Coordinates of C-alpha atoms in Angstrom, one line a residue:
X1417 CA 4.1 0.2 -6.3
X1418 CA 4.8 -1.2 -3.2
X1419 CA 8.5 0.3 -2.3
X1420 CA 8.6 1.5 -6.2
X1421 CA 8.9 4.7 -6.2
X1422 CA 10.4 8.1 -7.5
X1423 CA 11.3 9.4 -3.7
X1424 CA 13.4 12.6 -4.6
X1425 CA 11.8 15.6 -3.5
X1426 CA 10.5 17.8 -6.1
X1427 CA 7.3 17.6 -8.7
X1428 CA 6.9 13.6 -9.7
X1429 CA 3.9 12.0 -10.1
X1430 CA 3.5 8.5 -11.1
X1431 CA 2.0 8.3 -14.5
X1432 CA -2.3 8.3 -14.3
X1433 CA -4.7 7.1 -16.6
X1434 CA -8.0 4.3 -16.4
X1435 CA -5.4 2.0 -18.1
X1436 CA -2.1 2.4 -16.1
X1437 CA -4.7 2.1 -12.7
X1438 CA -6.2 -0.7 -14.1
X1439 CA -2.8 -2.1 -15.1
X1440 CA -1.4 -1.8 -11.6
X1441 CA -4.7 -3.8 -9.9
X1442 CA -3.6 -6.7 -11.6
X1443 CA -0.6 -6.5 -10.5
X1444 CA -0.9 -6.6 -7.2
X1445 CA -3.0 -9.4 -7.6
X1446 CA -0.7 -11.1 -9.1
X1447 CA 2.2 -10.6 -7.3
X1448 CA 0.2 -11.1 -4.0
X1449 CA -1.2 -14.9 -4.9
X1450 CA 2.9 -15.5 -5.8
X1451 CA 4.4 -14.1 -2.4
X1452 CA 6.2 -11.3 -4.8
X1453 CA 4.6 -8.4 -3.0
X1454 CA 5.4 -7.0 0.1
X1455 CA 8.1 -7.1 2.5
X1456 CA 8.8 -11.3 3.8
X1457 CA 9.4 -12.1 6.8
X1458 CA 10.9 -15.2 8.5
X1459 CA 9.1 -15.7 11.9
X1460 CA 10.9 -17.7 14.6
X1461 CA 9.8 -19.5 17.8
X1462 CA 10.5 -20.3 21.8
X1463 CA 8.4 -20.5 24.5
X1464 CA 9.0 -20.2 28.4
X1465 CA 7.3 -22.5 31.1
X1466 CA 5.6 -25.0 29.3
X1467 CA 3.1 -27.4 31.3
X1468 CA 4.9 -31.1 31.9
X1469 CA 2.2 -33.6 30.7
X1470 CA 4.8 -36.0 30.8
X1471 CA 5.3 -38.5 34.1
X1472 CA 8.8 -39.3 33.7
X1473 CA 9.9 -36.8 31.5
X1474 CA 9.0 -33.7 30.6
X1475 CA 7.0 -32.4 27.5
X1476 CA 7.8 -32.9 24.2
X1477 CA 6.5 -29.5 22.5
X1478 CA 5.5 -28.8 18.9
X1479 CA 4.2 -25.7 17.9
X1480 CA 1.7 -25.0 14.9
X1481 CA 0.5 -22.3 13.5
X1482 CA -2.4 -20.9 11.7
X1483 CA -3.9 -17.5 10.3
X1484 CA -7.3 -16.8 10.7
X1485 CA -9.4 -15.3 8.1
X1486 CA -11.7 -12.2 8.3
X1487 CA -14.5 -14.9 8.7
X1488 CA -12.7 -16.9 11.2
X1489 CA -12.1 -19.6 10.3
X1490 CA -8.2 -21.3 10.5
X1491 CA -5.8 -22.3 7.8
X1492 CA -2.7 -23.9 9.2
X1493 CA 0.2 -22.6 8.0
X1494 CA 3.3 -24.2 9.6
X1495 CA 4.3 -26.9 12.1
X1496 CA 7.3 -26.8 13.7
X1497 CA 9.5 -30.2 15.0
X1498 CA 9.1 -31.8 17.9
X1499 CA 11.8 -30.5 20.8
X1500 CA 12.2 -33.2 23.5
X1501 CA 12.0 -32.9 26.9
X1502 CA 11.5 -29.4 27.0
X1503 CA 9.2 -26.9 28.8
X1504 CA 11.6 -23.8 27.1
X1505 CA 12.3 -25.0 23.8
X1506 CA 13.3 -22.9 21.2
X1507 CA 11.8 -24.0 17.6
X1508 CA 14.5 -24.5 14.8
X1509 CA 12.0 -24.6 12.1
X1510 CA 11.1 -21.0 10.7
X1511 CA 8.2 -19.8 8.9
X1512 CA 8.3 -17.1 6.3
X1513 CA 4.8 -15.1 5.6
X1514 CA 4.6 -11.8 3.2
X1515 CA 3.8 -9.2 5.5
X1516 CA 0.6 -6.9 4.1
X1517 CA 0.3 -3.5 5.2
X1518 CA -3.4 -3.4 4.4
X1519 CA -4.7 -6.0 5.6
X1520 CA -5.0 -7.4 9.4
X1521 CA -2.5 -10.7 8.9
X1522 CA -4.4 -12.3 12.5
X1523 CA -2.3 -15.8 13.8
X1524 CA -3.0 -18.4 15.5
X1525 CA -0.5 -20.3 17.8
X1526 CA -1.3 -23.5 19.5
X1527 CA 1.5 -25.7 21.4
X1528 CA 0.6 -29.2 21.5
X1529 CA 3.0 -32.7 23.5
X1530 CA 3.4 -35.0 21.4
X1531 CA 3.4 -38.6 21.8
X1532 CA 6.8 -40.3 21.2
X1533 CA 6.0 -42.4 18.2
X1534 CA 6.8 -39.6 16.1
X1535 CA 9.7 -38.0 17.8
X1536 CA 11.7 -39.8 15.3
X1537 CA 10.2 -38.3 12.2
X1538 CA 12.5 -35.4 11.2
X1539 CA 9.6 -32.7 10.0
X1540 CA 13.0 -30.9 8.0
X1541 CA 14.7 -34.1 6.0
X1542 CA 11.7 -34.2 3.2
X1543 CA 8.9 -33.4 1.8
X1544 CA 7.6 -37.2 2.2
X1545 CA 8.7 -37.4 6.1
X1546 CA 6.4 -34.0 6.1
X1547 CA 3.4 -35.3 4.8
X1548 CA 3.9 -38.8 6.4
X1549 CA 4.2 -36.5 9.5
X1550 CA 0.7 -34.7 8.8
X1551 CA -1.0 -37.9 7.4
X1552 CA -0.3 -39.6 10.5
X1553 CA -0.3 -37.0 13.5
X1554 CA -3.8 -36.4 15.2
X1555 CA -3.9 -33.9 16.8
X1556 CA -7.0 -34.2 18.7
X1557 CA -5.2 -37.6 20.4
X1558 CA -2.1 -35.4 21.5
X1559 CA -2.2 -33.4 24.5
X1560 CA -2.9 -29.3 23.9
X1561 CA -0.6 -27.3 26.2
X1562 CA -2.0 -24.0 25.5
X1563 CA -3.2 -21.2 22.9
X1564 CA -1.6 -18.0 21.8
X1565 CA -2.7 -15.7 19.0
X1566 CA -1.1 -11.9 17.8
X1567 CA -1.6 -9.7 14.6
X1568 CA 1.5 -9.5 12.4
X1569 CA 1.7 -6.2 12.9
X1570 CA 2.0 -6.5 16.3
X1571 CA 5.4 -8.1 16.1
X1572 CA 7.1 -6.2 13.0
X1573 CA 6.2 -2.3 15.5
X1574 CA 7.9 -3.4 18.1
X1575 CA 11.5 -2.3 18.4
X1576 CA 12.8 -5.4 19.1
X1577 CA 10.7 -7.1 16.4
X1578 CA 9.7 -9.5 19.5
X1579 CA 6.5 -9.9 20.6
X1580 CA 6.0 -12.6 24.0
X1581 CA 2.5 -14.0 24.4
X1582 CA 0.5 -16.1 27.3
X1583 CA -0.7 -19.3 26.4
X1584 CA -4.0 -20.0 27.4
X1585 CA -5.6 -23.0 28.2
X1586 CA -8.8 -23.4 29.1
X1587 CA -10.1 -27.3 30.3
X1588 CA -14.0 -27.5 28.8
X1589 CA -13.6 -24.6 25.6
X1590 CA -17.5 -25.0 25.5
X1591 CA -17.2 -23.6 29.0
X1592 CA -17.5 -19.7 30.1
X1593 CA -14.8 -18.5 32.7
X1594 CA -11.2 -17.2 32.8
X1595 CA -8.5 -19.4 31.0
X1596 CA -5.1 -20.7 32.8
X1597 CA -1.7 -19.3 31.8
X1598 CA 0.4 -22.3 30.7
X1599 CA 3.7 -20.3 30.3
X1600 CA 4.5 -17.6 27.0
X1601 CA 5.3 -17.9 23.3
X1602 CA 7.7 -15.8 22.0
X1603 CA 7.0 -14.9 18.8
X1604 CA 10.5 -12.7 16.7
X1605 CA 10.0 -11.7 13.3
X1606 CA 13.5 -10.6 11.0
X1607 CA 12.5 -9.0 7.8
X1608 CA 14.4 -10.8 4.2
X1609 CA 17.1 -9.2 3.1
X1610 CA 16.0 -10.0 -0.1
X1611 CA 13.0 -7.2 1.0
X1612 CA 16.1 -4.6 1.8
X1613 CA 18.2 -5.1 -1.3
X1614 CA 17.7 -2.5 -4.2
X1615 CA 18.8 -0.5 -7.2
X1616 CA 18.1 3.0 -7.8
X1617 CA 18.4 4.0 -11.3
X1618 CA 18.0 7.4 -13.0
X1619 CA 17.4 6.6 -16.5
X1620 CA 17.2 8.9 -19.8
X1621 CA 15.4 8.7 -23.1
X1622 CA 16.9 10.7 -26.5
X1623 CA 15.2 11.9 -29.4
X1624 CA 11.7 10.7 -28.8
X1625 CA 9.4 10.4 -31.2
X1626 CA 5.3 10.0 -31.9
X1627 CA 5.2 7.1 -34.6
X1628 CA 3.5 7.7 -37.6
X1629 CA 2.5 10.3 -37.6
X1630 CA 5.1 12.4 -40.2
X1631 CA 3.9 13.8 -43.7
X1632 CA 4.3 15.3 -46.1
X1633 CA 1.3 16.0 -48.0
X1634 CA -0.8 19.1 -47.4
X1635 CA -3.7 18.3 -46.3
X1636 CA -2.3 15.5 -43.2
X1637 CA 0.1 19.0 -42.5
X1638 CA -3.3 21.1 -41.8
X1639 CA -5.3 18.0 -39.7
X1640 CA -2.5 17.2 -37.5
X1641 CA -1.8 21.8 -37.4
X1642 CA -5.6 21.4 -35.5
X1643 CA -4.3 18.7 -33.1
X1644 CA -1.5 20.9 -32.2
X1645 CA -3.3 23.6 -31.5
X1646 CA -5.7 22.0 -29.8
X1647 CA -3.3 20.1 -27.8
X1648 CA -1.1 22.1 -27.5
X1649 CA 1.4 20.1 -28.0
X1650 CA 3.2 21.5 -31.4
X1651 CA 7.0 23.0 -31.3
X1652 CA 7.4 24.3 -34.8
X1653 CA 7.0 23.1 -38.5
X1654 CA 10.0 22.3 -40.4
X1655 CA 10.0 21.3 -44.2
X1656 CA 6.3 20.2 -43.9
X1657 CA 6.8 18.2 -40.8
X1658 CA 4.8 18.7 -38.0
X1659 CA 7.0 18.2 -34.7
X1660 CA 5.7 16.9 -31.7
X1661 CA 6.5 17.3 -28.1
X1662 CA 5.5 14.7 -25.8
X1663 CA 4.2 14.5 -22.1
X1664 CA 6.4 11.2 -21.4
X1665 CA 6.9 8.9 -19.1
X1666 CA 8.5 4.8 -18.4
X1667 CA 6.6 1.6 -17.1
X1668 CA 8.8 -1.2 -16.0
X1669 CA 7.7 -4.9 -15.5
X1670 CA 8.6 -7.6 -15.1
X1671 CA 8.3 -10.6 -17.3
X1672 CA 7.1 -13.8 -15.9
X1673 CA 5.9 -17.3 -17.3
X1674 CA 4.7 -17.0 -20.6
X1675 CA 6.5 -13.6 -21.2
X1676 CA 2.9 -12.2 -19.1
X1677 CA 4.3 -8.5 -18.4
X1678 CA 3.6 -7.6 -14.7
X1679 CA 4.0 -4.1 -14.3
X1680 CA 6.3 -3.1 -10.6
X1681 CA 7.2 0.9 -10.8
X1682 CA 6.4 3.6 -13.2
X1683 CA 8.0 7.1 -13.1
X1684 CA 6.5 10.6 -13.2
X1685 CA 5.4 12.8 -16.6
X1686 CA 7.6 14.9 -17.7
X1687 CA 6.3 17.8 -19.6
X1688 CA 6.9 18.9 -23.1
X1689 CA 10.1 17.1 -23.3
X1690 CA 11.8 14.8 -25.5
X1691 CA 14.8 13.9 -24.3
X1692 CA 13.5 13.3 -20.9
X1693 CA 15.9 12.3 -18.0
X1694 CA 13.5 11.1 -15.1
X1695 CA 14.4 11.4 -11.3
X1696 CA 15.2 8.2 -9.5
X1697 CA 13.3 5.2 -9.5
X1698 CA 13.6 2.1 -6.9
X1699 CA 13.5 -1.8 -7.5
X1700 CA 13.6 -3.9 -5.2
X1701 CA 15.8 -7.9 -5.6
X1702 CA 12.5 -8.9 -3.8
X1703 CA 10.6 -7.6 -6.6
X1704 CA 11.7 -8.6 -9.8
X1705 CA 12.9 -12.2 -9.4
X1706 CA 17.0 -11.4 -10.2
X1707 CA 19.1 -9.1 -11.6
X1708 CA 19.0 -11.5 -14.5
X1709 CA 15.2 -11.4 -15.0
X1710 CA 14.4 -9.7 -17.6
X1711 CA 12.0 -6.5 -17.7
X1712 CA 10.3 -4.6 -20.3
X1713 CA 11.1 -0.6 -19.9
X1714 CA 8.0 1.1 -22.0
X1715 CA 7.6 4.9 -22.6
X1716 CA 4.3 6.3 -23.2
X1717 CA 3.0 9.6 -24.0
X1718 CA 0.7 10.7 -21.3
X1719 CA -2.7 10.8 -22.1
X1720 CA -5.5 11.9 -20.1
X1721 CA -8.1 9.6 -21.2
X1722 CA -5.5 6.7 -20.0
X1723 CA -4.8 5.6 -23.4
X1724 CA -1.3 6.3 -23.3
X1725 CA 0.7 6.6 -26.9
X1726 CA 3.5 3.8 -27.2
X1727 CA 6.6 5.8 -28.4
X1728 CA 9.1 2.3 -27.7
X1729 CA 10.3 -0.4 -25.7
X1730 CA 13.2 -2.3 -24.8
X1731 CA 13.9 -5.4 -22.9
X1732 CA 16.8 -6.1 -20.8
X1733 CA 17.3 -7.3 -17.1
X1734 CA 19.0 -5.6 -14.3
X1735 CA 22.5 -7.0 -14.7
X1736 CA 22.2 -5.1 -18.4
X1737 CA 21.2 -2.2 -17.4
X1738 CA 23.5 -2.2 -15.0
X1739 CA 26.2 -3.1 -18.1
X1740 CA 24.9 -0.1 -20.2
X1741 CA 25.7 2.7 -17.4
X1742 CA 29.8 1.0 -17.2
X1743 CA 29.8 1.5 -20.9
X1744 CA 28.1 4.8 -21.1
X1745 CA 25.7 3.2 -24.0
X1746 CA 22.5 4.0 -25.0
X1747 CA 20.1 1.3 -26.6
X1748 CA 17.5 1.9 -29.0
X1749 CA 14.0 1.4 -28.4
X1750 CA 12.0 -0.7 -30.6
X1751 CA 7.9 -0.8 -31.8
X1752 CA 6.0 -4.6 -32.8
X1753 CA 4.9 -3.6 -35.8
X1754 CA 2.5 -6.6 -36.9
X1755 CA 2.7 -7.6 -41.4
X1756 CA 0.3 -10.4 -42.7
X1757 CA 0.7 -13.1 -39.7
X1758 CA 4.1 -12.3 -38.6
X1759 CA 5.2 -9.7 -35.6
X1760 CA 8.5 -7.7 -36.3
X1761 CA 10.5 -5.4 -34.4
X1762 CA 11.1 -1.7 -35.9
X1763 CA 14.0 0.0 -34.0
X1764 CA 13.9 3.5 -33.5
X1765 CA 16.7 6.1 -33.2
X1766 CA 15.4 7.0 -30.1
X1767 CA 17.5 5.7 -26.5
X1768 CA 17.4 4.4 -23.2
X1769 CA 20.2 5.6 -20.9
X1770 CA 21.3 4.7 -17.4
X1771 CA 22.5 7.6 -15.6
X1772 CA 22.6 6.1 -12.9
X1773 CA 22.5 2.9 -11.7
X1774 CA 23.9 1.7 -7.9
X1775 CA 23.0 -1.4 -5.5
X1776 CA 22.7 -1.3 -2.4
X1777 CA 20.2 -2.0 1.2
X1778 CA 17.5 0.5 1.5
X1779 CA 15.7 1.3 5.1
X1780 CA 12.3 -0.4 4.4
X1781 CA 9.1 0.5 5.2
X1782 CA 9.2 -1.8 7.9
X1783 CA 12.8 -0.4 9.2
X1784 CA 11.4 2.9 10.2
X1785 CA 8.2 1.3 11.7
X1786 CA 11.0 -0.8 14.1
X1787 CA 13.2 2.4 14.6
X1788 CA 10.4 4.1 16.9
X1789 CA 8.0 5.9 13.4
X1790 CA 4.7 5.9 14.0
X1791 CA 1.4 6.3 12.0
X1792 CA -1.2 8.7 13.8
X1793 CA -4.9 8.3 12.3
X1794 CA -6.9 11.2 11.3
X1795 CA -10.7 11.4 10.9
X1796 CA -13.2 13.7 8.7
X1797 CA -16.7 13.1 8.3
X1798 CA -19.2 14.8 5.6
X1799 CA -21.8 16.1 7.9
X1800 CA -23.8 18.4 4.8
X1801 CA -27.3 18.2 4.4
X1802 CA -27.1 15.6 0.8
X1803 CA -26.3 12.9 2.7
X1804 CA -30.1 12.7 4.1
X1805 CA -32.1 13.2 7.6
X1806 CA -29.9 10.5 9.8
X1807 CA -33.1 9.2 11.4
X1808 CA -34.5 8.4 8.1
X1809 CA -33.1 4.4 6.7
X1810 CA -32.5 6.5 3.4
X1811 CA -29.8 8.8 4.7
X1812 CA -26.4 7.5 4.2
X1813 CA -25.6 8.5 7.8
X1814 CA -28.7 6.4 9.3
X1815 CA -27.9 4.3 12.3
X1816 CA -29.4 1.1 11.9
X1817 CA -31.1 -0.4 14.8
X1818 CA -30.4 -4.0 13.8
X1819 CA -26.4 -3.4 14.3
X1820 CA -26.2 -2.7 10.2
X1821 CA -22.9 -0.7 9.8
X1822 CA -23.7 2.5 7.5
X1823 CA -20.7 3.3 4.7
X1824 CA -19.5 5.8 7.2
X1825 CA -19.0 3.2 10.5
X1826 CA -17.7 0.5 8.6
X1827 CA -15.0 2.8 6.1
X1828 CA -14.2 4.5 9.5
X1829 CA -13.7 0.7 11.3
X1830 CA -11.8 -0.9 8.6
X1831 CA -9.6 1.7 7.7
X1832 CA -8.7 2.1 11.2
X1833 CA -8.5 -1.6 12.7
X1834 CA -5.6 -1.4 10.4
X1835 CA -3.8 1.4 11.8
X1836 CA -4.8 1.1 14.8
X1837 CA -1.5 -0.8 15.6
X1838 CA 1.1 1.8 13.9
X1839 CA 0.4 4.6 16.9
X1840 CA 1.1 3.3 20.4
X1841 CA -0.9 6.1 22.3
X1842 CA -4.3 5.1 20.5
X1843 CA -5.8 8.5 20.2
X1844 CA -7.2 9.8 17.1
X1845 CA -8.2 13.2 15.8
X1846 CA -12.1 13.4 14.7
X1847 CA -13.3 16.2 12.8
X1848 CA -16.7 16.5 11.4
X1849 CA -17.5 19.7 8.6
X1850 CA -20.5 21.1 6.2
X1851 CA -22.9 21.1 9.8
X1852 CA -24.2 23.4 12.5
X1853 CA -23.7 22.6 15.9
X1854 CA -26.3 23.6 18.4
X1855 CA -26.8 27.8 18.1
X1856 CA -24.0 27.8 15.9
X1857 CA -22.9 28.8 12.8
X1858 CA -21.9 26.6 10.2
X1859 CA -18.4 24.8 10.8
X1860 CA -15.9 23.6 8.3
X1861 CA -14.0 21.7 10.8
X1862 CA -15.1 20.9 14.5
X1863 CA -14.5 18.4 16.9
X1864 CA -16.0 15.7 16.9
X1865 CA -16.7 15.2 20.4
X1866 CA -18.2 18.3 21.0
X1867 CA -14.8 19.7 22.5
X1868 CA -13.8 23.0 22.5
X1869 CA -10.3 22.4 23.3
X1870 CA -9.3 19.2 22.0
X1871 CA -9.8 16.8 19.1
X1872 CA -8.9 13.3 20.0
X1873 CA -10.9 10.9 20.9
X1874 CA -9.1 7.0 22.6
X1875 CA -9.5 4.5 19.7
X1876 CA -11.5 3.5 17.1
X1877 CA -15.0 2.6 19.3
X1878 CA -13.8 5.9 20.4
X1879 CA -14.1 7.6 17.0
X1880 CA -17.6 5.8 16.3
X1881 CA -19.2 7.0 19.4
X1882 CA -18.1 10.8 18.8
X1883 CA -20.0 10.2 15.5
X1884 CA -22.8 8.6 16.5
X1885 CA -22.9 11.4 18.9
X1886 CA -22.1 14.2 16.7
X1887 CA -25.3 12.8 14.9
X1888 CA -27.7 14.0 17.8
X1889 CA -26.1 17.3 18.6
X1890 CA -25.8 18.9 14.9
X1891 CA -28.2 20.3 12.2
X1892 CA -26.7 18.6 8.6
X1893 CA -25.9 21.8 6.3
X1894 CA -23.5 22.9 3.5
X1895 CA -21.6 23.6 1.4
X1896 CA -19.2 20.9 1.0
X1897 CA -15.6 22.0 1.8
X1898 CA -12.1 20.4 2.5
X1899 CA -10.0 23.2 2.6
X1900 CA -10.0 23.9 6.8
X1901 CA -10.1 20.0 7.5
X1902 CA -6.9 19.4 5.2
X1903 CA -5.2 22.7 6.8
X1904 CA -5.7 21.5 10.2
X1905 CA -4.5 17.8 9.8
X1906 CA -1.3 20.0 8.1
X1907 CA -1.2 22.0 10.8
X1908 CA -0.8 19.1 13.8
X1909 CA 2.0 17.1 11.1
X1910 CA 4.1 20.3 10.9
X1911 CA 3.7 20.8 14.7
X1912 CA 5.0 17.4 15.0
X1913 CA 7.4 17.7 12.9
X1914 CA 8.7 20.9 14.8
X1915 CA 8.7 19.4 18.6
X1916 CA 10.9 16.6 16.6
X1917 CA 8.1 14.1 16.5
X1918 CA 8.7 10.3 14.7
X1919 CA 5.3 10.7 13.3
X1920 CA 3.4 10.2 10.2
X1921 CA 0.0 11.3 9.9
X1922 CA -2.8 9.4 7.7
X1923 CA -5.8 11.9 7.3
X1924 CA -9.3 9.9 6.1
X1925 CA -12.0 11.7 4.4
X1926 CA -15.6 10.8 4.1
X1927 CA -18.0 12.7 2.2
X1928 CA -20.7 11.9 -0.1
X1929 CA -20.7 15.0 -2.5
X1930 CA -18.0 16.5 -4.5
X1931 CA -16.1 19.9 -3.0
X1932 CA -17.4 22.8 -3.1
X1933 CA -13.6 24.5 -3.1
X1934 CA -11.7 23.1 -5.8
X1935 CA -8.6 25.0 -6.2
X1936 CA -8.5 25.9 -2.0
X1937 CA -8.6 21.8 -1.4
X1938 CA -5.9 21.7 -4.5
X1939 CA -3.8 24.3 -3.0
X1940 CA -3.7 23.3 1.0
X1941 CA -2.8 19.7 -0.7
X1942 CA 0.1 20.9 -2.6
X1943 CA 1.0 22.4 0.9
X1944 CA 0.6 19.5 2.5
X1945 CA 2.6 17.2 0.4
X1946 CA 6.3 18.8 1.8
X1947 CA 4.7 17.0 5.4
X1948 CA 4.4 13.6 6.9
X1949 CA 0.8 13.4 5.9
X1950 CA -1.3 11.3 3.3
X1951 CA -4.9 11.8 2.2
X1952 CA -7.0 8.9 1.8
X1953 CA -10.9 10.0 0.6
X1954 CA -13.9 7.5 0.4
X1955 CA -16.8 9.1 -1.3
X1956 CA -20.3 7.4 -0.1
X1957 CA -23.5 7.3 -1.9
X1958 CA -24.5 7.6 -5.3
X1959 CA -22.9 11.2 -6.4
X1960 CA -20.8 11.4 -9.3
X1961 CA -17.1 11.4 -8.0
X1962 CA -15.5 12.4 -11.4
X1963 CA -14.1 15.5 -10.6
X1964 CA -12.6 14.0 -7.4
X1965 CA -10.4 11.7 -9.1
X1966 CA -8.2 15.3 -10.1
X1967 CA -7.0 14.6 -6.8
X1968 CA -5.5 11.2 -7.1
X1969 CA -2.8 11.2 -8.9
X1970 CA -3.1 7.9 -10.6
X1971 CA -6.1 9.2 -12.4
X1972 CA -5.2 12.1 -13.4
X1973 CA -2.6 14.6 -13.9
X1974 CA -0.1 16.1 -10.4
X1975 CA -1.7 19.1 -8.7
X1976 CA -0.9 22.4 -9.2
X1977 CA -1.6 25.0 -6.7
X1978 CA -3.4 28.6 -8.4
X1979 CA 0.1 30.1 -8.0
X1980 CA 1.9 27.6 -10.0
X1981 CA 3.3 25.8 -7.6
X1982 CA 3.7 21.6 -8.2
X1983 CA 3.3 18.8 -5.7
X1984 CA 6.3 17.8 -4.3
X1985 CA 4.7 14.2 -4.2
X1986 CA 1.5 11.7 -4.5
X1987 CA -0.2 12.1 -0.5
X1988 CA -4.0 11.6 -1.9
X1989 CA -6.1 8.3 -2.5
X1990 CA -9.3 8.3 -3.8
X1991 CA -11.9 5.5 -3.6
X1992 CA -15.6 5.4 -4.2
X1993 CA -17.0 3.3 -1.7
X1994 CA -19.6 1.6 -4.5
X1995 CA -16.7 1.1 -6.5
X1996 CA -14.8 -2.1 -3.8
X1997 CA -18.3 -2.7 -1.7
X1998 CA -19.0 -5.4 -3.7
X1999 CA -15.9 -7.2 -5.2
X2000 CA -13.3 -8.8 -4.0
X2001 CA -11.1 -6.7 -2.9
X2002 CA -11.8 -4.2 0.8
X2003 CA -11.8 -0.3 1.4
X2004 CA -9.4 -0.8 3.3
X2005 CA -6.9 -2.7 0.8
X2006 CA -8.0 -0.6 -2.2
X2007 CA -7.3 2.8 0.5
X2008 CA -3.8 1.7 1.6
X2009 CA -2.2 0.2 -0.9
X2010 CA 0.2 2.6 -1.7
X2011 CA 0.1 4.5 1.7
X2012 CA 3.8 2.7 2.4
X2013 CA 5.2 3.8 -0.6
X2014 CA 3.9 7.7 -0.2
X2015 CA 5.2 7.3 3.4
X2016 CA 9.1 5.4 2.2
X2017 CA 8.9 9.2 -0.2
X2018 CA 8.2 11.8 2.6
X2019 CA 11.3 10.0 4.6
X2020 CA 13.4 8.5 1.8
X2021 CA 13.8 12.6 0.6
X2022 CA 13.6 14.4 3.8
X2023 CA 16.4 14.4 6.5
X2024 CA 13.4 15.3 9.4
X2025 CA 12.5 12.1 10.7
X2026 CA 15.3 8.9 11.0
X2027 CA 14.2 5.5 12.5
X2028 CA 16.8 4.7 15.7
X2029 CA 18.3 1.5 14.4

């Protein structure tokens, strides 16, 4: 979640199950709504060569910033102070904004020459003065100097994190024609230090035991013995007791407001271990609030149904966890029990230990971007016959004459419009699978542009154009195979790495059905987990995609090849299109929320790619 992950190489998957996934969705919404999720960016502003609108002196400029919604509406975000008599102002007022990777954050800036009656109001002095300024100053009565806009991603991906924009002015906004250039606006972004300050911890538990599953009666032993055989959890039977081995993981939550726990981090699941030591976890100070903020650390026994068994918990702040490490002490876990109307904490013999605690400044997702790393977008489209005849309205590939996008087009555009800002060349590999090209056999990985030599197209519109053209030049067939496409993407990633490239690749697979080559796909995914590659899968149509959830570590156990090799990290995110189509969250938000942490899990565990910072 966020920048918190176990990112040392070797078999660490976040705990899965529906219950945990739902909790993380709630946490995302809560943290975002309070500005505690994502990197905090401080924006500063200056301008050059502004228009001079005053007769006896120079312009007195003020800058107003807006955020632009998906529907095009503007919401005012900030106003700077007025700089007197300057055509090249540097404003002192800063604006803090939360960078959200999975959202296109469009910013609009408007500069005004402010009437002299407002010059003596210091908008930085008091809230009352600011309210007075906002209430009294009518923008339509001020002289407009020019407007500029950008996407926040364009700023943060620059090596200098500075972007120069042309300020444009149109005499009559209702008239067409080219606007006048009226100076330049420079936007500079700095990542707040709290976004980078993080704590690395290695956590361990001792003597874990399942609650209320111990009995000396013969009847209970027989029942439990059957359960043990079915679930393969029995270790031994000794003196009439059934002893289990657990599959434990930790869930770390921040306690806010009226004691509400909000998940911020979870470890991998360790199989068959009653004294587990997990891979390092990283918590940013920004995520938890401060080192003194209380945290709830819960230890669960993993259950594939998502109904995980609580083994015990502790309530400690980062400062208290640091003290446990310094003193070499453990903290007993407890369970809350209900006796009548009272709640009591039952102390267990199980203990939590902090084997490592270190605080420092971690390279963040934005550090890598500013240091020259890029994201390369790749697309693979399902052309199997189960999509239906593209010429008929009930087909998933139907091209509506009215311009209404089908699910394939919408997914490509929504995901591509976010990722395109992180690739300077904007040339994207695009493939199709499960179709028969003209006069050829069924292909499970063909270039969407029809070329025999290269798979790249120019821009997101290039993908849409190639997709549309392919619908008229191939025959839908089958079966649904992911293996060849994933192997092709992995080959490109490995070649880029070998050539010293600083790219991380993101493969989007859009499909209408469950894969036929399930084990081959898993084998390809596990192999790809060692490479700078993430795989996003969107299921469109009405098929039952339950089997696809095995690919996503959030909804199942870690991937394992037919030869027993475990994925080195989580690289797959699966979303059924229908699950988010009518909700508040978009396809792109649901898909891309975990991509920065997947990116960091590779970068921090590998010395292959380093930012130039």
